[in-house]
Tab-separated table of C-alpha atoms in Angstrom:
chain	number	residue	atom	x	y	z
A	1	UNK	CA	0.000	0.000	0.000
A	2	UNK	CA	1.655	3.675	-0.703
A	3	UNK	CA	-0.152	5.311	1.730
A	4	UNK	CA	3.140	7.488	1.996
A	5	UNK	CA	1.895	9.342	-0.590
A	6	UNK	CA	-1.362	10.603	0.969
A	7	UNK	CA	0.472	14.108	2.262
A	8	UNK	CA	3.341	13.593	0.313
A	9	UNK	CA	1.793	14.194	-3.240
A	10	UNK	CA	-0.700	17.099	-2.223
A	11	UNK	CA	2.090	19.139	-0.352
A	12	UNK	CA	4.701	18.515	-3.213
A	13	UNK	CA	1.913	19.785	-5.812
A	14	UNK	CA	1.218	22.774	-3.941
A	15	UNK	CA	5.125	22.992	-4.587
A	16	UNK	CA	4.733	22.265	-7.786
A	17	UNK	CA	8.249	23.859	-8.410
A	18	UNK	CA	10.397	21.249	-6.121
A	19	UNK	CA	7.723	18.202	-7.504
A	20	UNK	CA	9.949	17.951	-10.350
A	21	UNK	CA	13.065	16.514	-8.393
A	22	UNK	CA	11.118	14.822	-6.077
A	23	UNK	CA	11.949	11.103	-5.593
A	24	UNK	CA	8.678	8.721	-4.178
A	25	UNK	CA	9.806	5.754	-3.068
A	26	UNK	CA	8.025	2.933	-1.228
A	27	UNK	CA	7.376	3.038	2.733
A	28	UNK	CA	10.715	1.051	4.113
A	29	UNK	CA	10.961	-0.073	7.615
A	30	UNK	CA	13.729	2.162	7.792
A	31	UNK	CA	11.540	5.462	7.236
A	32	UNK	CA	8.159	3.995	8.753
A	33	UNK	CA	7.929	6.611	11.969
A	34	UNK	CA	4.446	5.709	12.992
A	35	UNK	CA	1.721	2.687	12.049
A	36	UNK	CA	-2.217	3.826	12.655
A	37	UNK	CA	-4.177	0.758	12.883
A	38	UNK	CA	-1.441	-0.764	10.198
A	39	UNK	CA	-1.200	2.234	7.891
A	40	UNK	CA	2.387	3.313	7.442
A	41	UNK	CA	2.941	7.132	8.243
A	42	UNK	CA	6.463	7.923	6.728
A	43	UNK	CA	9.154	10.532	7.429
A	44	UNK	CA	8.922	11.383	4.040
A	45	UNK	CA	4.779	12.156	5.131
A	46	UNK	CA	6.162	14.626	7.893
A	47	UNK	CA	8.710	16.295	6.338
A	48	UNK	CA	6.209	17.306	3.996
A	49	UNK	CA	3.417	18.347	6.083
A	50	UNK	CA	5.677	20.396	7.984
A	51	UNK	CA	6.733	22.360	5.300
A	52	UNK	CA	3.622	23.136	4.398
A	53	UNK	CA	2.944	24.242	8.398
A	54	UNK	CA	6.243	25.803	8.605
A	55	UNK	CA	5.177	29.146	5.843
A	56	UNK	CA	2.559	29.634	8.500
A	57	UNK	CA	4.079	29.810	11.918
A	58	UNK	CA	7.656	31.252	11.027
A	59	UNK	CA	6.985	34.041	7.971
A	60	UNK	CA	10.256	32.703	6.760
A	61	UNK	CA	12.208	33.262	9.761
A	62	UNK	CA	14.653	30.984	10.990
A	63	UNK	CA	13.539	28.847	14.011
A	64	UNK	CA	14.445	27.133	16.860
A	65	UNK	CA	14.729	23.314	17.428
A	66	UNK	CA	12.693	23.540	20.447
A	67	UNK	CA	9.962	24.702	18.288
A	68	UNK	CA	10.494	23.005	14.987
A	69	UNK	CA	9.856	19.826	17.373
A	70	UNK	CA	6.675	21.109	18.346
A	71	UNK	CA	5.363	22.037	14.940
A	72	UNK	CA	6.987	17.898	14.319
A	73	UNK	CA	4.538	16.404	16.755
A	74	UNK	CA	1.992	18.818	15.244
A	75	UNK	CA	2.161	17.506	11.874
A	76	UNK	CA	2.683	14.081	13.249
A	77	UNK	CA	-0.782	14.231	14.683
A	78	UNK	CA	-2.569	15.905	12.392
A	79	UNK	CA	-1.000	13.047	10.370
A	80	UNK	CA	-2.717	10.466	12.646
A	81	UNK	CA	-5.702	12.143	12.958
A	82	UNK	CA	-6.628	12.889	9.394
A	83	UNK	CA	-5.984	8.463	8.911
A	84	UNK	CA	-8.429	7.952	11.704
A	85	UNK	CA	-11.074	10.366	10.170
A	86	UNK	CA	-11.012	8.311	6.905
A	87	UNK	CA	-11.652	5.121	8.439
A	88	UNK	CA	-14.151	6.786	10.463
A	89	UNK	CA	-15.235	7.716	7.137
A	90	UNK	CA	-15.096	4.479	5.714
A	91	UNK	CA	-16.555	2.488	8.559
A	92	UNK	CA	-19.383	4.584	8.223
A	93	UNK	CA	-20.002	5.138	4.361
A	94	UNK	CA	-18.886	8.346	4.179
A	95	UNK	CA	-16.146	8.211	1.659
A	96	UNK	CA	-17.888	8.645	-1.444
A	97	UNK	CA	-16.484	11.754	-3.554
A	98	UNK	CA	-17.891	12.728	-7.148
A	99	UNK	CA	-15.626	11.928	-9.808
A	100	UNK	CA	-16.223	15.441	-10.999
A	101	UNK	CA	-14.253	16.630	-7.672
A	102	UNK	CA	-11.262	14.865	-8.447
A	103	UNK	CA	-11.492	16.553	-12.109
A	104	UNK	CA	-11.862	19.743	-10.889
A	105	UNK	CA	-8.404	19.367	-8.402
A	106	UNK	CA	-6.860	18.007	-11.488
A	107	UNK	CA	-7.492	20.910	-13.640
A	108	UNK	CA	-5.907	23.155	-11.574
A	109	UNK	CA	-3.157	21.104	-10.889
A	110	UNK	CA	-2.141	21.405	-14.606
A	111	UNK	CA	-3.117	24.910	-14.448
A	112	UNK	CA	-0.317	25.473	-11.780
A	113	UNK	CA	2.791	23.384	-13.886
A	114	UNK	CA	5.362	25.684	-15.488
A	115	UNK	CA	5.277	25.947	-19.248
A	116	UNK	CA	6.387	22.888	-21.100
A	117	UNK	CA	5.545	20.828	-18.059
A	118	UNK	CA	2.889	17.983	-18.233
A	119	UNK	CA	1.083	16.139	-15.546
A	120	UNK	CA	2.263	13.087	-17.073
A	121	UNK	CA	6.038	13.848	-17.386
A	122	UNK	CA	5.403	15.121	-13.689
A	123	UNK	CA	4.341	11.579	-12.708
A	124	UNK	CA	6.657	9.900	-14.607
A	125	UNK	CA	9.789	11.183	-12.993
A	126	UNK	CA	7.701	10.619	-9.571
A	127	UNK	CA	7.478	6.952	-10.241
A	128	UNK	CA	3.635	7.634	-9.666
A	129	UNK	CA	0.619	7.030	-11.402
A	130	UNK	CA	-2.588	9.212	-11.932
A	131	UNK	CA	-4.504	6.682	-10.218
A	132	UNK	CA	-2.959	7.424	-7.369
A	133	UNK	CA	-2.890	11.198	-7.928
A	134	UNK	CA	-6.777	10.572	-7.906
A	135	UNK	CA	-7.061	8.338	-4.800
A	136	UNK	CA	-4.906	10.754	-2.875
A	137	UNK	CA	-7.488	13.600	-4.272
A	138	UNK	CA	-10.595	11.714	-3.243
A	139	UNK	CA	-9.090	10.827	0.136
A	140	UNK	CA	-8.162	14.261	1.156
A	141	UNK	CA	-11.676	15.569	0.028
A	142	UNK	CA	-13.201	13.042	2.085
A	143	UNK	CA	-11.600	14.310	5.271
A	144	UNK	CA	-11.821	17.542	4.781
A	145	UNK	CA	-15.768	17.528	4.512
A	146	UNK	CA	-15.614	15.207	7.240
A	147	UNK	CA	-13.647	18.095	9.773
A	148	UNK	CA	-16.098	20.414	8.041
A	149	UNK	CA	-19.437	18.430	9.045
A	150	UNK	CA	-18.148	17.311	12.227
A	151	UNK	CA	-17.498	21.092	13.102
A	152	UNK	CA	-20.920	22.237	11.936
A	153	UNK	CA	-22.599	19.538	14.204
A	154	UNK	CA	-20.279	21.272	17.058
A	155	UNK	CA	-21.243	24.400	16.487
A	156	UNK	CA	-24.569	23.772	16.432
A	157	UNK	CA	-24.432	21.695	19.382
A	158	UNK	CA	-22.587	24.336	21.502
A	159	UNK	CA	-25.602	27.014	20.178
A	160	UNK	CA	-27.333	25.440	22.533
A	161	UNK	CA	-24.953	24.858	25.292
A	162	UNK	CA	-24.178	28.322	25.518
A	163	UNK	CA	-27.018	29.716	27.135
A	164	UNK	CA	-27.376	33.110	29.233
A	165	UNK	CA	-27.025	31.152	32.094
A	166	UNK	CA	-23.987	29.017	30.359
A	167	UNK	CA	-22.181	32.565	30.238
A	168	UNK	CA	-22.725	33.753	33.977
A	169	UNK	CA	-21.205	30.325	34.879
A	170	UNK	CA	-18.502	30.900	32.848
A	171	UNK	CA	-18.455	34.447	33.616
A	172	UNK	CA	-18.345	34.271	37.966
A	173	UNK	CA	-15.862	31.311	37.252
A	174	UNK	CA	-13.014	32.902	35.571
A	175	UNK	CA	-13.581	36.319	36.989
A	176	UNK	CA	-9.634	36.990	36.690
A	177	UNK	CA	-10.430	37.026	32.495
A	178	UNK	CA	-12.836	39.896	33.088
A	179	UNK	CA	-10.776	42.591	34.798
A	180	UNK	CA	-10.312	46.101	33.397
A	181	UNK	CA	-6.552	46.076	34.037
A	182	UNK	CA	-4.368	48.511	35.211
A	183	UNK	CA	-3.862	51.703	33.372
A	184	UNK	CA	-1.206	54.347	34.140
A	185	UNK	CA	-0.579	57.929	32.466
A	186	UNK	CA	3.243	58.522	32.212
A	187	UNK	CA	5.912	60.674	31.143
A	188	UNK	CA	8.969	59.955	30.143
A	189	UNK	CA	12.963	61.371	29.497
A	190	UNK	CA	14.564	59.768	27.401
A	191	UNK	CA	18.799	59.925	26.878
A	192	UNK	CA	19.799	58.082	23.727
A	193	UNK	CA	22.238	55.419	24.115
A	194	UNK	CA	24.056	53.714	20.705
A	195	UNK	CA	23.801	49.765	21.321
A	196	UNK	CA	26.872	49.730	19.689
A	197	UNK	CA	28.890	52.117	21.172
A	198	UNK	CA	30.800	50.299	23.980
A	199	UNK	CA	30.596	51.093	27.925
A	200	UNK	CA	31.774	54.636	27.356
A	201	UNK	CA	28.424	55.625	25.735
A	202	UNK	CA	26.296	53.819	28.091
A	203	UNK	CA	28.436	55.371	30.715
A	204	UNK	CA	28.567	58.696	29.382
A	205	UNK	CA	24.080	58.287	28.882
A	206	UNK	CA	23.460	57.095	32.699
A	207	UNK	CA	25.922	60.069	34.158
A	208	UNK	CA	23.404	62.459	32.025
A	209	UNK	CA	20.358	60.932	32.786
A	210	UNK	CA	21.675	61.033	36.331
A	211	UNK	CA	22.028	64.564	36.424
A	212	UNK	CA	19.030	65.354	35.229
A	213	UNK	CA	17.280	63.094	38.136
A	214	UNK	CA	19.074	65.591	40.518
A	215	UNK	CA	17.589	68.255	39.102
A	216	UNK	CA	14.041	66.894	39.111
A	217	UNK	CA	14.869	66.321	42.861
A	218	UNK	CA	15.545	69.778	43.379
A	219	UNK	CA	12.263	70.659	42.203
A	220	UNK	CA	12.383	71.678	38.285
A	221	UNK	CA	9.962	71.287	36.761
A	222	UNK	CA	9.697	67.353	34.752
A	223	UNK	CA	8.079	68.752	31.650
A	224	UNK	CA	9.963	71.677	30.858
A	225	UNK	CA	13.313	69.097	31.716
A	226	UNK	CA	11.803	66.358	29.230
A	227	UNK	CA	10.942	69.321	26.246
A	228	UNK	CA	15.143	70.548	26.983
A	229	UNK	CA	16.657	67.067	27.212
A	230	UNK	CA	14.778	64.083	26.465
A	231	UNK	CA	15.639	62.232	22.902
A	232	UNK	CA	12.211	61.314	22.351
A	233	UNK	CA	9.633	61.948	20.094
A	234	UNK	CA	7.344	63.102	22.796
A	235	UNK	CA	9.823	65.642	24.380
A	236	UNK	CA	8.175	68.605	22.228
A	237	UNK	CA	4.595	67.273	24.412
A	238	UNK	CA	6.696	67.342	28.187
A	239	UNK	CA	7.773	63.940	27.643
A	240	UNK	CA	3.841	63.166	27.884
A	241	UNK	CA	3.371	59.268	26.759
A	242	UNK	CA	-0.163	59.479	27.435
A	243	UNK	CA	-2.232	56.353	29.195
A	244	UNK	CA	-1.460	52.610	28.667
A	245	UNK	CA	-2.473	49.404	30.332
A	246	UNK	CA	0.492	48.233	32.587
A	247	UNK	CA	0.437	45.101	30.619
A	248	UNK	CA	1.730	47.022	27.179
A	249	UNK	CA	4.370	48.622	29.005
A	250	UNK	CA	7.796	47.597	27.984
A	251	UNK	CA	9.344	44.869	30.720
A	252	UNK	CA	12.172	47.422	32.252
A	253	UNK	CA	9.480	50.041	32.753
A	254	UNK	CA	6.356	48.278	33.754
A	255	UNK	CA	9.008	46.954	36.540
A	256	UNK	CA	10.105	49.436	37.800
A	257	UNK	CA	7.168	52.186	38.269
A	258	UNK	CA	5.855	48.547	39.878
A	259	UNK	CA	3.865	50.017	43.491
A	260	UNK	CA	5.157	53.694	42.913
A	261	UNK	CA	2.978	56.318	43.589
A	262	UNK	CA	1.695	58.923	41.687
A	263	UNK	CA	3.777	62.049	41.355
A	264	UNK	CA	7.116	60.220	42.027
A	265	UNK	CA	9.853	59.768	39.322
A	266	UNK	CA	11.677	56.588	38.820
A	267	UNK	CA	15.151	55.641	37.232
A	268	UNK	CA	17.223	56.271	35.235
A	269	UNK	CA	16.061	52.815	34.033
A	270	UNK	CA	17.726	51.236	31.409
A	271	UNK	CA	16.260	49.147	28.064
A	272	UNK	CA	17.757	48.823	24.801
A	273	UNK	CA	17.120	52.468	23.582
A	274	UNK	CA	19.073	54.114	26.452
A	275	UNK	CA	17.887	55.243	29.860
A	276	UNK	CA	14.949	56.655	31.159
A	277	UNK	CA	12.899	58.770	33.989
A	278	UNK	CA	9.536	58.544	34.242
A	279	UNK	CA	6.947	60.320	36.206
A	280	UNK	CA	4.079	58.375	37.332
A	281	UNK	CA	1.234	61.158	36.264
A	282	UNK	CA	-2.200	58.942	37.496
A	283	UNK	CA	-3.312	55.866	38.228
A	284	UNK	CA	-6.059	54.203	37.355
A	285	UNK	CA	-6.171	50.375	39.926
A	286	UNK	CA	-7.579	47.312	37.829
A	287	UNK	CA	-11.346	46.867	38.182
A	288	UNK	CA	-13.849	43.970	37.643
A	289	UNK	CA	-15.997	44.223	34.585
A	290	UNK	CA	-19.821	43.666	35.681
A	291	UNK	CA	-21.654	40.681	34.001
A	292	UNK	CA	-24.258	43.056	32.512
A	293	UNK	CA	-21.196	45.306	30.891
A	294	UNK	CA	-19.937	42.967	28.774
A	295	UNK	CA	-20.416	42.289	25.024
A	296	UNK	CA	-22.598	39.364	25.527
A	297	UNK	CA	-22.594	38.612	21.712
A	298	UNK	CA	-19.203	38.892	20.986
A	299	UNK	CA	-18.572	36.171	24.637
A	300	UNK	CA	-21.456	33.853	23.086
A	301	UNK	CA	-19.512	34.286	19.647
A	302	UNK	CA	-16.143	33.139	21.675
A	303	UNK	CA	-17.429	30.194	23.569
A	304	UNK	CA	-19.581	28.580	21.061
A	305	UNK	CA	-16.145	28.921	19.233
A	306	UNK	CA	-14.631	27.248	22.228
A	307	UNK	CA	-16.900	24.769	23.321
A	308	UNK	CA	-16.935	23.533	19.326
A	309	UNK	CA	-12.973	23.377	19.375
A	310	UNK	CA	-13.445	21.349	22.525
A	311	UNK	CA	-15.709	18.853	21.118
A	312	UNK	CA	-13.514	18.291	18.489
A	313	UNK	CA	-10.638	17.545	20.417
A	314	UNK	CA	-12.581	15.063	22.572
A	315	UNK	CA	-13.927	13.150	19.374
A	316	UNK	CA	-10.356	13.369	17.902
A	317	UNK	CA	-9.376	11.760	21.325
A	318	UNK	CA	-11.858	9.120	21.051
A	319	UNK	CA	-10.827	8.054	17.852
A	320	UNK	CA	-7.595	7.995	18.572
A	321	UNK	CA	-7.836	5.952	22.034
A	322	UNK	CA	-9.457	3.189	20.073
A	323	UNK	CA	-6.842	3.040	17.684
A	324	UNK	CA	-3.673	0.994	17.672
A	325	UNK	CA	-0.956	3.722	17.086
A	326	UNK	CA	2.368	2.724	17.557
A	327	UNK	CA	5.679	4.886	17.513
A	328	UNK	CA	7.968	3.088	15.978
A	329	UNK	CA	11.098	6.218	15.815
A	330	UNK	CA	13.370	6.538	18.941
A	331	UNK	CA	13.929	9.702	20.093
């Protein structure tokens, strides 16, 4: 059976480009990574599903292997998953796709090739046939409308779950998710430090920004000090940053004007742009939202979405705890 081909066609076609050097070989016991009820998943299945993930999660950037291992195991059981959902579909005479489908994904498959490429040629060099192509079409069709119904019979299920009452349940049980948090109006000096420009400059920043803390101490005035000195756009406003909630407040900062009263200055504290003084203008302390203030379609929206995603999971679970999966790579 070449059941390694399930993923392994559809992401290299979406690829079309790289399809042209690709190489399918039969499932070995060499490359066999996991067996689902007997089916052969393949590393030459996860490689390719995770390079179709990896476009979405790292916009190109270089990652780390702590988290190209996660998005592994992702693919790995998304891998598993989708196998179970076709026998489910199977089991249950749900596999049936019109031929007309499988046309359709074939057109624009040739659509796609470069110019002077063929399907055929493309197939040839693959060591696959069309029949395959097709069955790999029809398969993947099959559970996708299968995640599709199966979250349509969620959602409507958690319609009704999510009553009035449903959401002040919710609501008095995760009170900590409805707080107003913590907003503070702050202004800021800022003295310029170059990240590249050795001790001496960082030096040479703090011993200014000290200075001007002394005379802030003596009573000048912080506004008319920020609008002389600071390096920062909002010195021509008094160094006036305006309101934010705590929680947007770069790290260094939000730490340090952490229990400091109104009216006080802190610093010089220091962050990658230099150092800074701020002036703790107001204070506004975190509040609990009231039931009746919230947008009770947009929470209704939100946990039908929820309790849906939940459902899923738990039938995905079920399938997969009466399944024989075994892990056949050692890590």
């Amino acid at each position: 059976m070449r059941l390694s081909k399930v993923f392994f066609i559809t992401s290299i076609f979406a690829a079309f480009l790289s399809f042209s050097s690709a190489k399918a070989t039969e499932p070995s016991d060499t490359d066999v990574i996991v067996k689902v009820n007997g089916h052969e998943i393949t590393r030459e299945n996860i490689d390719s599903t995770i390079n179709m993930m990896l476009p979405l999660v790292t916009y190109h950037q270089t990652i780390p292997d702590a988290k190209y291992d996660e998005i592994r195991q992702k693919a790995i059981h998304t891998l598993i998953d989708n196998e179970l959902i076709y026998e489910y579909a199977i089991a249950n005479k749900l596999d049936k796709v019109d031929k007309k489908e499988v046309d359709k994904q074939l057109k624009e498959i040739r659509k796609k090739l470069p110019p002077g490429e063929t399907l055929q040629k493309v197939l040839k060099r693959s060591n696959l046939t069309l029949d395959e192509l097709k069955n790999t079409f029809k398969k993947n069709t099959v559970i996708t409308k299968i995640r599709k119904s199966k979250a349509e019979e969620f959602k409507k299920n958690a319609e009704t779950t999510v009553t009035e009452q449903f959401m002040k349940d919710y609501y008095n049980n995760n009170l900590n998710k409805f707080k107003e948090p913590e907003r503070v109006h702050l202004s800021s000096i800022l003295i310029k430090a170059d990240p590249s420009g050795g001790q001496k400059v960082w030096n040479e920043s703090k011993k200014k920004a000290d200075g001007i803390l002394e005379l802030v101490k003596s009573g000048q005035d912080f506004a008319k000090l920020a609008q002389e000195h600071s390096e920062d756009p909002t010195a021509k406003d008094g160094g006036d940053m305006g309101w934010a909630h705590v929680g947007s407040i770069s790290e260094e900062i939000g730490a340090a004007i952490e229990g400091v009263n109104t009216g006080e200055v802190v610093g010089p504290v220091m962050d990658m742009y230099g150092y800074h003084l701020v002036k703790i203008e107001e204070r506004v302390p975190s509040t609990q939202k009231a039931f009746e203030s919230l947008n009770i379609d947009k929470l209704k929206t939100e946990l039908i979405e929820k309790e849906k995603k939940e459902a899923m999971k738990k039938w995905l679970k079920g399938l997969n705890d009466s399944a024989k999966v075994e892990y056949l790579e050692q890590k």
